[in-house]
Each structure stands twice: as structure tokens, then as C-alpha cells.
């Protein structure tokens, strides 16, 4: 959440370069934005409410500058106003600071500084940081002032600070991501890699309680706890800049849906021995807990069915934010499997820290290599989906499901059978994602675009996919959508069905099919418009979306038409499918 970007180097268009970088990070927050650039011993700045993508070169007349920081905001403290947009400043505008995270004791810091005469102009927690640094600066160097302020702040943060008369960027982190891109004589700082991928693929990650001071010569890292310098090894990022671009597609969401023609295959490119080792760890663990948030959480729930049915293992599941209430059962022989696209989700990271504090081992299934989860886990499996930029997860979801299905097969000693099934599924998806298929789903979107509510039902793994379908439809169409276990309808939710209410049934060609079709009859008898997503048609369906029969991988194929439906409903309802309201990618706050 919140995009941060900075540049320091020989180029003299740093503010415009930072704005371009922020545009690439807009999926992290898009309610307001701002840039501060150092020029002629002063700080020039520009802040605006709205999306940074609306900015055109020349909209603000920046002086030539080779040092600038910027931020695109997802509001936490204080409404969406120019005053609350970052950067925030001290009284004489000699310091400018951007921040991602939440400072939990900001109210105390602010009250104390106000009593000492500091004047605040925003409602943000962030402004208290820059005033605190300003306060300490009266009696110590800039570096010491930042360190002291960091030691006094509670909560999560990634901050960047510049000073009007010093050619340097100071960055510090606890909990929220910051990556330093090292170019040829130039430096970038971003909260995600795609922001600077066109300039460099050589990076250093800032870890918790670390600070970096970047000047024209070098990036020097410090451990804030021991107050000592640290050396870091450069990491090469394998993503190409073009992978993070839309190419010929109108939106990242549809591009990423279509990339599923090959992402399952890439997810399967794992080291067999590593997979077997992890399967043994699952089998030997004293309790295995799958943990993820939002869509990743639904992937975890789906995997509990896969581990039971395919791997004959019982695994537990919790959403990241609930894990702290379940952690009493974690022992030093337990295993946590954390699932995350970004590898930065705060609630999942907190669950990882809780598990590790009890001595449990952690396996992460993640997309972003080098992310905090990658670095903090005992084992990691990368899903290799490439950058996912649309806020709604699509290709990462199915790639995560593929890796977990593979692990379930490995637990049963049937790794090769799992690979074959998933490779077959990949070619089925390739055939399915054609223009005629999309047109068929667009027809359905046209029919239901004006409804107020819709329901999605499924049994077994399709129950988890029904819950994930609801998330996808809610966030992109803004239509009220809810997922249920189909057998649960008659225990309450069936009261919601009235004439023409769309009910989407997700069906597998297995023993669950008969039950779900019966449940379809029950809602149809009460007037529902029944949409079947199933390998075979049935008389109960008012609208049928054919999916391939993918056996144990049915959950993977069943979510894809829902992704397309959500996308087209979003377009018809004039929503931005890539940047849905109130949301942002990579939820780095609790
Ligand atoms: C919804 C969506 C979110 C994420 C969730 C976890 O489409 O993308 O629900 O799944 O915020 O994010 P990661 O996977 O980055 O941990």
C-alpha cells in the first residue's frame, strides 16, 4: 500500500522521472500523490488529489533537479486532501518526507511536539515523523536525528527523507517494503521493483530496522539496532521491464488473465527434490497451517481440500489477521505455509512472525522473489507468474493453486501424476482463453450488469472458489456478491433469493456434481437465474459457461470465467478494473 519512489543521480529531470516511476506503482495507492525535488538549496514540491496517471509532463513547472522523492497514497490517517498527501514538511520546508505504513504512537508524538511549538497542517500520522526529525536536528546531525526518531516511533514504516541543502536520500524501514535499485552512477528507491526495472535490475532490499544513506557515490546501509554499517550483496532481478507493461491490452487485469495460458506451466518449473523435501516436512510436521489473506486466503482454503483428497493429509487454514487467535496450537515442530503474491502482506507477515517465535518452520509460496516473506521463510517456492500489477489477483491465484496441488500430489508420492494433470490443465486453459469464449462471457455480463446482488455456490474445492469468486466480483464490479457452500443455502442464505437473482454454480465432474445441481434446482424453484460453470450442460442452467473437465484441478479452471466476468462487469459499469475504489495492491498495513 502506498507507492514510494525516489531518484538520485546525474539526470536533471528527477521530479518527472519520479512521477513516471510512481505511475508504475499506482496500483499501490491512487487517491492522491506528491513529489518533492531538491534544487538550488530549496525543496520544490507538487501535491495533487486524484490519480497520478492524469499528470502530463509540464503540468507543474519543476526546476532542474537530480534528487527527488515521491509518493502515491492509500489513505489511512486523514481524508483524501492535498494537505494530507505526501510529502510532508517541517515548518521551513527544509525537510521533505514520504511514508508508507502506520505510526501507532503518532498522536503522543504530535501532542508533545505541539506543546513545544510545532505547527501541524495535516491529519496524517506521517507529519509527526518529519517534525520529530526536525526537532532532533536542532541538537544532532541529520543521520543521528533520523536514527533517534526511528527509535521513538512504534508501528510499521518505510520512509524517505531529503533535506534542502544535502545531496542525499535517507531511507529507513520497519515492516513496509523498500528496495534500492543500483544503476550506473545513479540510485533509485521504490516500494516495488517495477518502478525502476527499465533502469536497473540490480537491487538491495532494506530489511527491518535498517537505514540507508544514498549520496552521489554510494548507498551505505546501517543496522539501526546495533548502530553499525552493514554490507549487502547485490541481487539480480530476473523480470524484464516489458513484463510489467500493458503491451497491447487495455488493462493489466485482462493481460494477466490471458497470461494464464502459460503461467501454470511456469509455476510447475520447480525442483523435484525440493518439492519432495517440502512434502516430507508437511508429513512430519506437528500440525501444518496454511495462512494467507484475501484471495491468497481462499487459495489456502482450496488447498485444504486438495491436501485431504489428493495428499490424504489434514492441514489447517487461517486468514492472516485471525492467526494470532489460533497460534496457541503452534509448536516447534509445526509448519506454516504462507501464501502471498507480493510476499509483503502485513497480516501474513505477522502470522509468520508468530509461528517463528514458537519455533515453527515456515514455507512461503510467493510470486515476488526477494520479498520480505521470501527472506524471512525457511523454505520458499516461487510461483513465477511475473509481475502482477492489476489490484485484483488473477494469474498469481491460479499459479499458487497449481503449486499447492503439486505439493498435495507429492504428499501422496504421486508427483509425476500431479505434474501431468497440471500440464494437461495448462493446455486446456490455453484452448479455453479464446476470443469466442470471452464474447460468451461478455454476453452474460451484459445481461446481469444491473443486478444488485449475486450469489456463487460450490461444494468441496469449489466452495473455496465460490468465496474467491465473490471477492473478484465485488472488487471489480462493485455488485454485492457472496459465496456459499452450496449445501448451506437451505440453512439460511436461500432467503436472499428472489425473482431473477443470479446464482452462479461452480461444478466439478465428480460426486459433488449431483448435490450442487440439486441445490441449483432449489434456487431455481425460488426464481433464481442459474448460471452454470461446469464441464457439462444441465437443464437447470439458464446460462452455461463450459469449462474443461480438469479433474482435481477443476478449481483452477473454474475461477477463470469468473475473472473474465468480473472484468467485463467492471467495464460495463464504468469502473477501472485495474484500480478498484478503496483498494490497493500489496496490503502492507494491518
Ligand atoms: C484480491 C486480492 C487480495 C490479495 C490479498 C493478499 O484480488 O488480490 O485479496 O490476495 O491482499 O495479497 P498477497 O497475495 O500479496 O499477500
Coordinates of C-alpha atoms and ligand atoms in Angstrom, one line a residue:
X1 CA 0.0 0.0 0.0
X2 CA 1.2 3.5 -0.9
X3 CA 3.8 3.7 -3.7
X4 CA 7.2 5.3 -2.9
X5 CA 9.8 6.2 -5.5
X6 CA 13.0 8.3 -5.4
X7 CA 15.9 9.1 -7.7
X8 CA 19.4 10.4 -7.1
X9 CA 21.9 10.6 -10.0
X10 CA 23.2 12.7 -12.9
X11 CA 19.9 13.2 -14.7
X12 CA 18.4 16.6 -14.1
X13 CA 14.7 15.7 -14.6
X14 CA 14.4 13.8 -11.3
X15 CA 10.9 15.0 -10.5
X16 CA 9.4 13.9 -13.9
X17 CA 11.4 10.7 -13.6
X18 CA 9.9 10.1 -10.1
X19 CA 6.4 10.8 -11.4
X20 CA 6.9 8.3 -14.2
X21 CA 8.1 5.7 -11.6
X22 CA 5.1 6.5 -9.4
X23 CA 2.8 5.9 -12.3
X24 CA 4.2 2.3 -12.5
X25 CA 3.4 1.9 -8.8
X26 CA -0.1 3.5 -8.9
X27 CA -1.7 0.1 -8.1
X28 CA -0.3 0.5 -4.6
X29 CA -2.4 3.6 -3.8
X30 CA -4.2 6.1 -6.0
X31 CA -6.2 8.6 -4.0
X32 CA -3.6 11.4 -4.1
X33 CA 0.1 11.9 -4.8
X34 CA 3.0 14.2 -4.4
X35 CA 6.7 14.8 -5.3
X36 CA 9.4 16.8 -3.6
X37 CA 12.6 17.7 -5.5
X38 CA 15.8 19.4 -4.3
X39 CA 17.0 22.3 -6.4
X40 CA 19.2 25.3 -5.6
X41 CA 19.2 24.6 -1.8
X42 CA 15.4 24.5 -1.6
X43 CA 12.7 22.0 -1.9
X44 CA 10.2 22.4 -4.7
X45 CA 7.0 20.3 -4.4
X46 CA 3.8 19.4 -6.1
X47 CA 0.8 17.6 -4.4
X48 CA -2.5 16.6 -6.0
X49 CA -5.7 14.7 -5.2
X50 CA -6.5 12.0 -7.7
X51 CA -4.6 9.6 -9.8
X52 CA -1.1 10.3 -10.8
X53 CA -1.7 8.8 -14.3
X54 CA -3.6 12.0 -15.0
X55 CA -0.4 14.0 -14.7
X56 CA 1.2 15.2 -18.0
X57 CA 4.8 16.4 -18.3
X58 CA 4.8 20.1 -17.8
X59 CA 1.7 20.3 -15.6
X60 CA 3.9 21.5 -12.9
X61 CA 7.0 23.6 -13.7
X62 CA 9.7 21.8 -11.8
X63 CA 13.2 23.4 -11.6
X64 CA 16.0 21.1 -12.9
X65 CA 16.9 18.7 -10.2
X66 CA 18.8 15.4 -9.8
X67 CA 17.2 14.4 -6.4
X68 CA 13.5 13.8 -5.9
X69 CA 11.2 11.7 -3.8
X70 CA 7.5 10.9 -4.4
X71 CA 4.5 9.1 -3.1
X72 CA 1.1 7.8 -4.3
X73 CA -1.2 7.5 -1.3
X74 CA -3.7 5.0 0.0
X75 CA -5.2 7.0 2.9
X76 CA -5.0 5.6 6.4
X77 CA -4.9 8.6 8.8
X78 CA -6.8 11.7 7.4
X79 CA -9.1 12.1 4.4
X80 CA -8.1 12.4 0.8
X81 CA -6.9 16.0 0.6
X82 CA -3.9 17.9 -0.8
X83 CA -2.8 18.7 2.8
X84 CA -2.8 15.0 3.7
X85 CA -1.0 13.9 0.5
X86 CA 2.7 13.2 0.9
X87 CA 5.4 14.6 1.0
X88 CA 5.1 16.2 4.4
X89 CA 7.4 19.0 5.5
X90 CA 8.9 20.7 8.6
X91 CA 8.0 24.3 9.3
X92 CA 10.5 26.0 6.9
X93 CA 10.2 23.3 4.2
X94 CA 13.8 22.3 4.5
X95 CA 12.9 18.7 5.1
X96 CA 10.5 16.6 3.0
X97 CA 9.4 13.1 3.9
X98 CA 7.2 10.3 2.4
X99 CA 6.0 7.3 4.3
X100 CA 4.2 4.0 3.8
X101 CA 2.8 2.4 7.0
X102 CA 1.2 3.4 10.2
X103 CA 2.9 5.2 13.2
X104 CA 0.9 3.9 16.1
X105 CA 2.1 6.5 18.7
X106 CA 1.8 9.4 16.3
X107 CA -0.8 11.2 18.5
X108 CA 1.6 11.3 21.5
X109 CA 4.5 12.4 19.4
X110 CA 2.3 15.1 17.8
X111 CA 0.9 16.3 21.1
X112 CA 4.4 16.6 22.6
X113 CA 5.8 18.5 19.6
X114 CA 2.7 20.8 19.5
X115 CA 3.4 21.6 23.2
X116 CA 6.9 22.6 22.0
X117 CA 5.6 25.0 19.4
X118 CA 5.5 22.8 16.2
X119 CA 2.6 23.6 13.9
X120 CA 0.9 20.7 12.0
X121 CA -1.0 21.2 8.8
X122 CA -2.4 17.7 8.1
X123 CA -4.3 14.9 9.9
X124 CA -1.7 12.3 9.0
X125 CA 0.5 10.2 11.2
X126 CA 3.3 10.9 8.8
X127 CA 3.6 14.6 9.6
X128 CA 4.7 13.7 13.1
X129 CA 7.8 11.9 11.7
X130 CA 9.2 14.8 9.8
X131 CA 8.5 17.2 12.8
X132 CA 10.2 14.7 15.2
X133 CA 13.3 14.6 12.9
X134 CA 13.2 18.4 12.7
X135 CA 13.1 18.6 16.4
X136 CA 16.1 16.3 16.9
X137 CA 18.0 18.1 14.1
X138 CA 18.5 21.1 16.4
X139 CA 21.0 19.1 18.5
X140 CA 22.4 16.5 16.2
X141 CA 23.3 15.6 12.6
X142 CA 20.6 14.6 10.0
X143 CA 21.6 10.9 10.2
X144 CA 21.5 10.9 14.0
X145 CA 18.2 12.7 14.0
X146 CA 16.6 10.1 11.7
X147 CA 18.0 7.3 13.8
X148 CA 16.7 8.9 17.0
X149 CA 13.3 9.5 15.5
X150 CA 13.1 5.9 14.3
X151 CA 13.9 4.6 17.8
X152 CA 11.0 6.6 19.2
X153 CA 8.3 5.5 16.7
X154 CA 6.1 2.5 17.1
X155 CA 4.4 0.8 14.2
X156 CA 5.3 0.0 10.6
X157 CA 7.1 2.3 8.3
X158 CA 9.1 2.8 5.2
X159 CA 10.3 6.4 5.0
X160 CA 12.3 8.5 2.6
X161 CA 13.7 11.9 3.7
X162 CA 15.5 14.7 1.8
X163 CA 16.9 18.0 3.0
X164 CA 17.1 21.2 1.1
X165 CA 20.9 21.6 1.4
X166 CA 22.2 18.0 1.3
X167 CA 22.5 15.8 -1.8
X168 CA 21.3 12.6 -0.2
X169 CA 18.3 10.4 0.4
X170 CA 17.9 8.8 3.8
X171 CA 15.6 5.8 3.8
X172 CA 14.6 3.6 6.8
X173 CA 12.3 0.7 7.2
X174 CA 10.4 -1.4 9.8
X175 CA 7.7 -3.6 8.3
X176 CA 7.0 -1.9 5.0
X177 CA 9.0 -2.7 1.9
X178 CA 11.8 -0.6 0.3
X179 CA 14.1 -1.7 -2.4
X180 CA 17.2 0.2 -3.6
X181 CA 17.9 0.0 -7.3
X182 CA 21.6 0.4 -8.1
X183 CA 22.2 1.8 -11.6
X184 CA 25.3 3.1 -13.4
X185 CA 26.1 6.1 -11.1
X186 CA 22.5 6.6 -10.2
X187 CA 20.2 5.3 -7.5
X188 CA 16.5 4.5 -7.2
X189 CA 14.3 3.7 -4.3
X190 CA 11.0 2.0 -4.7
X191 CA 8.4 0.2 -2.7
X192 CA 8.2 -2.3 -5.6
X193 CA 10.7 -3.3 -8.3
X194 CA 8.7 -2.5 -11.5
X195 CA 9.1 1.2 -10.8
X196 CA 12.8 1.2 -11.8
X197 CA 13.1 -2.0 -13.8
X198 CA 13.7 -0.1 -17.0
X199 CA 16.8 1.5 -15.5
X200 CA 18.3 -1.4 -13.5
X201 CA 17.8 -4.9 -12.3
X202 CA 20.4 -4.8 -9.6
X203 CA 18.9 -4.3 -6.2
X204 CA 19.4 -4.3 -2.5
X205 CA 16.5 -4.9 -0.1
X206 CA 16.3 -2.8 3.0
X207 CA 15.4 -5.1 6.0
X208 CA 13.6 -4.2 9.1
X209 CA 15.3 -1.8 11.4
X210 CA 17.8 -0.8 8.7
X211 CA 18.6 2.6 7.3
X212 CA 20.4 3.5 4.0
X213 CA 22.1 6.8 3.2
X214 CA 22.3 7.3 -0.5
X215 CA 24.6 10.0 -2.0
X216 CA 26.0 10.6 -5.4
X217 CA 28.7 8.0 -4.7
X218 CA 27.1 5.1 -2.9
X219 CA 24.3 3.5 -0.9
X220 CA 25.6 2.9 2.7
X221 CA 23.4 0.6 4.8
X222 CA 23.2 0.7 8.6
X223 CA 21.7 -1.6 11.2
X224 CA 19.5 0.7 13.4
X225 CA 19.6 -1.7 16.4
X226 CA 23.4 -2.0 16.6
X227 CA 24.1 1.4 15.0
X228 CA 26.7 -0.2 12.8
X229 CA 27.3 -0.1 9.0
X230 CA 26.4 -3.3 7.0
X231 CA 27.4 -4.6 3.7
X232 CA 24.8 -6.1 1.3
X233 CA 25.2 -8.3 -1.7
X234 CA 23.6 -7.1 -4.9
X235 CA 20.7 -9.2 -6.1
X236 CA 19.8 -9.5 -9.8
X237 CA 16.1 -9.4 -10.6
X238 CA 15.1 -11.7 -13.4
X239 CA 11.9 -9.9 -14.5
X240 CA 12.0 -7.9 -17.8
X241 CA 10.7 -4.3 -17.8
X242 CA 8.3 -5.3 -20.6
X243 CA 6.6 -7.9 -18.4
X244 CA 5.4 -5.0 -16.2
X245 CA 3.8 -3.1 -19.1
X246 CA 0.3 -3.5 -20.5
X247 CA 1.5 -4.1 -24.1
X248 CA -1.4 -4.1 -26.5
X249 CA -4.0 -4.8 -23.7
X250 CA -6.3 -2.0 -22.4
X251 CA -5.8 -3.1 -18.8
X252 CA -3.4 -5.1 -16.7
X253 CA -6.2 -7.3 -15.4
X254 CA -7.1 -8.7 -18.9
X255 CA -3.5 -9.0 -19.8
X256 CA -2.9 -11.0 -16.6
X257 CA -6.0 -13.2 -17.1
X258 CA -4.7 -14.0 -20.6
X259 CA -1.2 -14.8 -19.3
X260 CA -2.8 -17.8 -17.6
X261 CA -2.3 -19.5 -21.0
X262 CA 1.2 -20.2 -19.8
X263 CA 1.6 -19.3 -16.1
X264 CA 0.6 -22.8 -14.8
X265 CA 3.4 -24.3 -16.8
X266 CA 5.9 -21.8 -15.4
X267 CA 4.6 -22.4 -11.8
X268 CA 5.4 -26.1 -12.3
X269 CA 9.1 -25.4 -13.0
X270 CA 10.1 -26.4 -9.5
X271 CA 13.0 -28.6 -8.3
X272 CA 11.5 -32.1 -7.7
X273 CA 13.9 -32.7 -4.8
X274 CA 12.8 -29.5 -3.1
X275 CA 9.1 -30.4 -3.6
X276 CA 9.7 -33.8 -2.2
X277 CA 11.6 -32.3 0.8
X278 CA 8.7 -30.0 1.5
X279 CA 6.2 -32.8 1.2
X280 CA 8.2 -34.7 3.8
X281 CA 8.2 -31.6 6.0
X282 CA 4.4 -31.5 5.7
X283 CA 4.0 -35.1 6.5
X284 CA 6.4 -34.9 9.5
X285 CA 5.0 -31.7 10.9
X286 CA 3.1 -31.4 14.2
X287 CA 0.3 -29.5 12.5
X288 CA 0.5 -27.7 9.2
X289 CA -1.2 -24.3 8.9
X290 CA -2.0 -22.6 5.6
X291 CA -2.1 -18.8 6.0
X292 CA -3.0 -16.1 3.5
X293 CA -5.2 -13.0 3.1
X294 CA -8.0 -12.2 0.7
X295 CA -7.6 -14.2 -2.5
X296 CA -4.5 -15.9 -1.2
X297 CA -6.6 -17.0 1.8
X298 CA -9.1 -18.6 -0.5
X299 CA -6.3 -20.4 -2.3
X300 CA -5.3 -21.7 1.1
X301 CA -8.8 -22.9 1.8
X302 CA -9.0 -24.6 -1.6
X303 CA -5.7 -26.3 -0.7
X304 CA -7.1 -27.9 2.5
X305 CA -9.4 -29.8 0.2
X306 CA -6.6 -30.8 -2.1
X307 CA -4.4 -31.9 0.7
X308 CA -7.2 -34.0 2.2
X309 CA -8.4 -35.5 -1.1
X310 CA -5.2 -35.9 -3.0
X311 CA -2.5 -35.9 -0.3
X312 CA -4.5 -37.6 2.5
X313 CA -3.2 -35.0 4.9
X314 CA -5.1 -32.8 7.3
X315 CA -3.9 -29.2 7.1
X316 CA -5.4 -26.3 9.0
X317 CA -6.2 -22.9 7.5
X318 CA -6.4 -19.4 8.9
X319 CA -6.6 -16.0 7.3
X320 CA -3.5 -13.9 8.3
X321 CA -5.4 -11.5 10.5
X322 CA -7.0 -14.3 12.5
X323 CA -3.9 -16.4 13.1
X324 CA -2.9 -14.7 16.3
X325 CA -6.1 -16.1 17.9
X326 CA -5.2 -19.6 16.8
X327 CA -1.4 -19.7 17.4
X328 CA -1.7 -21.4 20.8
X329 CA -1.6 -24.7 18.9
X330 CA 1.7 -24.0 17.2
X331 CA 4.6 -26.0 18.4
X332 CA 8.3 -26.0 17.4
X333 CA 7.5 -29.0 15.1
X334 CA 4.6 -27.2 13.4
X335 CA 4.8 -25.9 9.8
X336 CA 3.3 -22.8 8.4
X337 CA 2.6 -22.5 4.7
X338 CA 2.2 -18.8 3.9
X339 CA 0.7 -18.0 0.6
X340 CA 1.1 -14.5 -0.9
X341 CA 1.6 -12.8 -4.3
X342 CA 3.5 -9.9 -3.0
X343 CA 5.3 -11.5 -0.1
X344 CA 4.7 -8.2 1.8
X345 CA 1.2 -8.5 3.2
X346 CA 1.3 -7.3 6.8
X347 CA -1.2 -9.7 8.3
X348 CA 0.5 -12.7 6.7
X349 CA 3.9 -11.5 7.9
X350 CA 2.6 -11.1 11.4
X351 CA 1.4 -14.7 11.3
X352 CA 4.8 -15.8 10.1
X353 CA 6.5 -13.9 13.0
X354 CA 4.1 -15.5 15.5
X355 CA 4.8 -19.0 14.1
X356 CA 8.6 -18.4 14.1
X357 CA 8.5 -17.1 17.6
X358 CA 7.2 -20.5 18.6
X359 CA 10.0 -22.3 16.7
X360 CA 7.8 -23.5 13.8
X361 CA 9.2 -23.7 10.3
X362 CA 7.8 -21.5 7.6
X363 CA 7.3 -22.3 3.9
X364 CA 6.3 -19.3 1.7
X365 CA 4.6 -19.7 -1.7
X366 CA 5.1 -16.4 -3.2
X367 CA 5.4 -14.5 -6.5
X368 CA 7.9 -11.7 -5.7
X369 CA 11.4 -13.1 -5.3
X370 CA 13.4 -11.3 -2.6
X371 CA 10.2 -10.1 -0.9
X372 CA 10.1 -9.9 2.9
X373 CA 8.4 -13.3 3.1
X374 CA 11.0 -14.8 0.8
X375 CA 13.8 -13.6 3.0
X376 CA 12.1 -14.5 6.3
X377 CA 11.0 -18.0 5.5
X378 CA 12.8 -21.3 6.0
X379 CA 11.8 -22.5 2.5
X380 CA 10.2 -20.7 -0.4
X381 CA 8.6 -21.8 -3.6
X382 CA 8.3 -19.1 -6.2
X383 CA 5.2 -19.3 -8.4
X384 CA 7.0 -17.5 -11.3
X385 CA 3.9 -15.7 -12.6
X386 CA 5.9 -12.5 -13.4
X387 CA 4.8 -9.0 -12.2
X388 CA 1.1 -8.9 -11.3
X389 CA 0.0 -5.3 -11.4
X390 CA -3.8 -5.3 -11.5
X391 CA -5.1 -4.9 -8.0
X392 CA -7.3 -8.0 -8.4
X393 CA -5.2 -11.1 -8.3
X394 CA -5.7 -13.5 -11.3
X395 CA -2.6 -15.2 -12.7
X396 CA -0.9 -15.4 -9.2
X397 CA -4.1 -17.1 -7.8
X398 CA -4.1 -20.0 -10.3
X399 CA -0.3 -20.3 -10.1
X400 CA -0.5 -20.6 -6.3
X401 CA -3.2 -23.2 -6.7
X402 CA -1.1 -25.2 -9.1
X403 CA 1.9 -25.2 -6.7
X404 CA -0.3 -26.3 -3.8
X405 CA -1.9 -29.0 -5.9
X406 CA 1.6 -30.3 -6.9
X407 CA 2.5 -30.4 -3.2
X408 CA -0.6 -32.4 -2.4
X409 CA 0.3 -34.9 -5.1
X410 CA 3.9 -35.0 -3.7
X411 CA 2.5 -35.8 -0.2
X412 CA 0.8 -38.8 -1.8
X413 CA 4.1 -39.9 -3.5
X414 CA 2.5 -39.0 -6.9
X415 CA 4.4 -36.0 -8.0
X416 CA 4.6 -37.1 -11.7
X417 CA 0.8 -37.7 -11.8
X418 CA 0.3 -34.2 -10.4
X419 CA 2.6 -32.6 -13.0
X420 CA 0.9 -34.4 -15.8
X421 CA -2.6 -33.3 -14.6
X422 CA -1.4 -29.7 -14.3
X423 CA 0.3 -29.6 -17.7
X424 CA -2.9 -31.0 -19.2
X425 CA -4.8 -28.3 -17.4
X426 CA -2.5 -25.7 -18.9
X427 CA -3.2 -26.8 -22.4
X428 CA -7.0 -26.9 -21.6
X429 CA -6.8 -23.3 -20.3
X430 CA -4.8 -22.3 -23.4
X431 CA -7.7 -23.6 -25.6
X432 CA -10.4 -22.1 -23.4
X433 CA -9.0 -18.5 -23.4
X434 CA -10.0 -17.6 -27.0
X435 CA -11.9 -14.5 -28.2
X436 CA -15.2 -16.5 -28.7
X437 CA -15.1 -17.6 -25.0
X438 CA -14.6 -14.1 -23.9
X439 CA -17.5 -12.9 -26.1
X440 CA -19.8 -15.5 -24.5
X441 CA -18.9 -14.2 -21.0
X442 CA -19.4 -10.7 -22.2
X443 CA -22.9 -11.6 -23.2
X444 CA -23.6 -12.8 -19.7
X445 CA -22.1 -9.6 -18.3
X446 CA -24.4 -7.6 -20.4
X447 CA -27.4 -9.5 -19.0
X448 CA -26.5 -9.1 -15.4
X449 CA -24.7 -5.8 -15.3
X450 CA -27.5 -4.0 -13.5
X451 CA -28.3 -6.5 -10.8
X452 CA -27.9 -5.6 -7.1
X453 CA -26.8 -8.9 -5.7
X454 CA -25.5 -12.2 -6.9
X455 CA -24.5 -15.4 -5.2
X456 CA -21.9 -18.1 -6.1
X457 CA -22.2 -21.6 -4.8
X458 CA -19.9 -24.7 -4.9
X459 CA -19.0 -27.8 -3.0
X460 CA -15.6 -29.1 -1.9
X461 CA -12.8 -27.2 -3.6
X462 CA -15.5 -25.2 -5.5
X463 CA -16.7 -23.8 -2.2
X464 CA -13.3 -22.1 -1.8
X465 CA -13.5 -20.9 -5.4
X466 CA -17.1 -19.6 -4.7
X467 CA -15.6 -17.4 -1.9
X468 CA -12.8 -16.3 -4.2
X469 CA -15.3 -15.6 -7.0
X470 CA -17.2 -13.3 -4.6
X471 CA -14.0 -11.3 -3.9
X472 CA -13.3 -10.9 -7.6
X473 CA -16.9 -9.8 -8.5
X474 CA -17.1 -7.4 -5.5
X475 CA -13.8 -5.6 -6.1
X476 CA -14.2 -5.2 -9.9
X477 CA -18.0 -4.8 -10.5
X478 CA -18.9 -3.3 -7.0
X479 CA -22.0 -5.6 -7.2
X480 CA -22.9 -7.3 -3.9
X481 CA -21.7 -10.8 -4.4
X482 CA -21.4 -13.6 -1.8
X483 CA -20.1 -17.1 -2.0
X484 CA -21.6 -20.1 -0.1
X485 CA -21.1 -23.8 0.3
X486 CA -24.0 -24.9 -1.9
X487 CA -25.3 -27.3 0.8
X488 CA -25.5 -24.3 3.3
X489 CA -28.1 -22.5 1.2
X490 CA -31.0 -24.1 2.8
X491 CA -29.7 -23.3 6.3
X492 CA -30.3 -19.6 5.8
X493 CA -29.0 -17.8 2.6
X494 CA -31.8 -19.2 0.4
X495 CA -33.9 -16.4 2.0
X496 CA -32.0 -14.0 -0.2
X497 CA -33.1 -15.5 -3.4
X498 CA -35.8 -13.7 -5.3
X499 CA -37.0 -13.4 -8.9
X500 CA -34.1 -13.3 -11.4
X501 CA -31.3 -13.2 -8.7
X502 CA -28.2 -14.6 -10.5
X503 CA -26.8 -17.7 -8.8
X504 CA -23.5 -19.0 -10.2
X505 CA -22.9 -22.6 -9.6
X506 CA -19.3 -23.9 -9.8
X507 CA -19.3 -27.5 -10.7
X508 CA -16.8 -30.4 -11.0
X509 CA -17.3 -33.6 -12.8
X510 CA -17.2 -35.7 -9.6
X511 CA -19.6 -36.9 -6.9
X512 CA -20.3 -33.4 -5.8
X513 CA -21.9 -32.5 -9.1
X514 CA -25.3 -34.2 -8.3
X515 CA -25.6 -32.3 -4.9
X516 CA -24.8 -28.9 -6.5
X517 CA -27.3 -29.5 -9.3
X518 CA -29.9 -30.3 -6.7
X519 CA -29.1 -27.0 -4.9
X520 CA -29.4 -25.3 -8.3
X521 CA -33.0 -26.7 -8.6
X522 CA -33.8 -25.4 -5.1
X523 CA -32.8 -21.8 -6.0
X524 CA -34.4 -22.1 -9.4
X525 CA -37.7 -23.1 -7.8
X526 CA -37.5 -19.7 -6.0
X527 CA -36.9 -17.7 -9.1
X528 CA -33.1 -17.6 -9.4
X529 CA -31.3 -17.1 -12.7
X530 CA -28.9 -20.1 -12.6
X531 CA -25.5 -19.8 -14.3
X532 CA -23.6 -23.0 -14.5
X533 CA -19.8 -23.0 -14.8
X534 CA -19.3 -26.7 -15.5
X535 CA -17.8 -29.2 -17.9
X536 CA -21.3 -30.3 -18.9
X537 CA -24.5 -28.6 -19.5
X538 CA -27.6 -29.3 -17.5
X539 CA -31.3 -28.4 -17.9
X540 CA -31.3 -26.4 -14.7
X541 CA -28.8 -23.9 -16.1
X542 CA -30.3 -20.7 -17.6
X543 CA -26.8 -19.8 -18.9
X544 CA -23.9 -22.3 -19.3
X545 CA -20.2 -21.4 -19.3
X546 CA -18.4 -24.5 -20.4
X547 CA -15.1 -25.3 -18.7
X548 CA -12.8 -28.2 -19.5
X549 CA -13.0 -31.2 -17.2
X550 CA -9.8 -30.8 -15.3
X551 CA -10.4 -33.4 -12.6
X552 CA -8.5 -32.5 -9.4
X553 CA -7.5 -29.2 -11.0
X554 CA -11.1 -28.1 -11.6
X555 CA -10.8 -25.2 -9.1
X556 CA -8.1 -23.7 -11.3
X557 CA -10.2 -23.7 -14.4
X558 CA -13.5 -22.7 -12.7
X559 CA -12.1 -19.4 -11.4
X560 CA -11.0 -18.2 -14.9
X561 CA -14.5 -17.5 -16.3
X562 CA -15.3 -15.6 -13.1
X563 CA -12.2 -13.4 -13.6
X564 CA -13.4 -12.6 -17.1
X565 CA -16.9 -11.9 -15.9
X566 CA -15.7 -9.6 -13.2
X567 CA -13.5 -7.7 -15.7
X568 CA -16.4 -7.3 -18.2
X569 CA -18.9 -6.3 -15.5
X570 CA -16.4 -3.7 -14.3
X571 CA -16.0 -2.3 -17.8
X572 CA -19.8 -2.2 -18.3
X573 CA -20.3 -0.4 -15.0
X574 CA -17.6 2.1 -15.9
X575 CA -15.2 1.0 -13.2
X576 CA -11.4 0.9 -13.5
X577 CA -10.7 -2.8 -13.4
X578 CA -7.0 -2.2 -12.6
X579 CA -7.6 0.2 -9.7
X580 CA -10.8 -0.5 -7.9
X581 CA -12.1 2.0 -5.5
X582 CA -10.8 1.9 -1.9
X583 CA -8.3 -0.9 -2.6
X584 CA -4.6 -1.1 -3.3
X585 CA -2.3 -3.9 -4.1
X586 CA 0.1 -5.2 -1.5
X587 CA -1.6 -4.5 1.8
X588 CA 1.4 -3.5 4.0
X589 CA -0.7 -2.1 6.8
X590 CA -2.6 -4.1 9.4
Ligands
LIG1 C1 -7.9 -9.7 -4.4 C2 -6.5 -9.6 -3.9 C3 -6.2 -9.6 -2.5 C4 -4.9 -10.2 -2.1 C5 -4.6 -10.0 -0.7 C6 -3.3 -10.7 -0.3 O1 -8.0 -9.8 -5.7 O2 -5.6 -9.6 -4.7 O3 -7.3 -10.1 -1.7 O4 -5.0 -11.6 -2.4 O5 -4.5 -8.7 -0.4 O6 -2.2 -10.2 -1.1 P1 -0.9 -11.1 -1.3 O7 -1.2 -12.3 -2.1 O8 0.1 -10.1 -1.9 O9 -0.4 -11.5 0.1

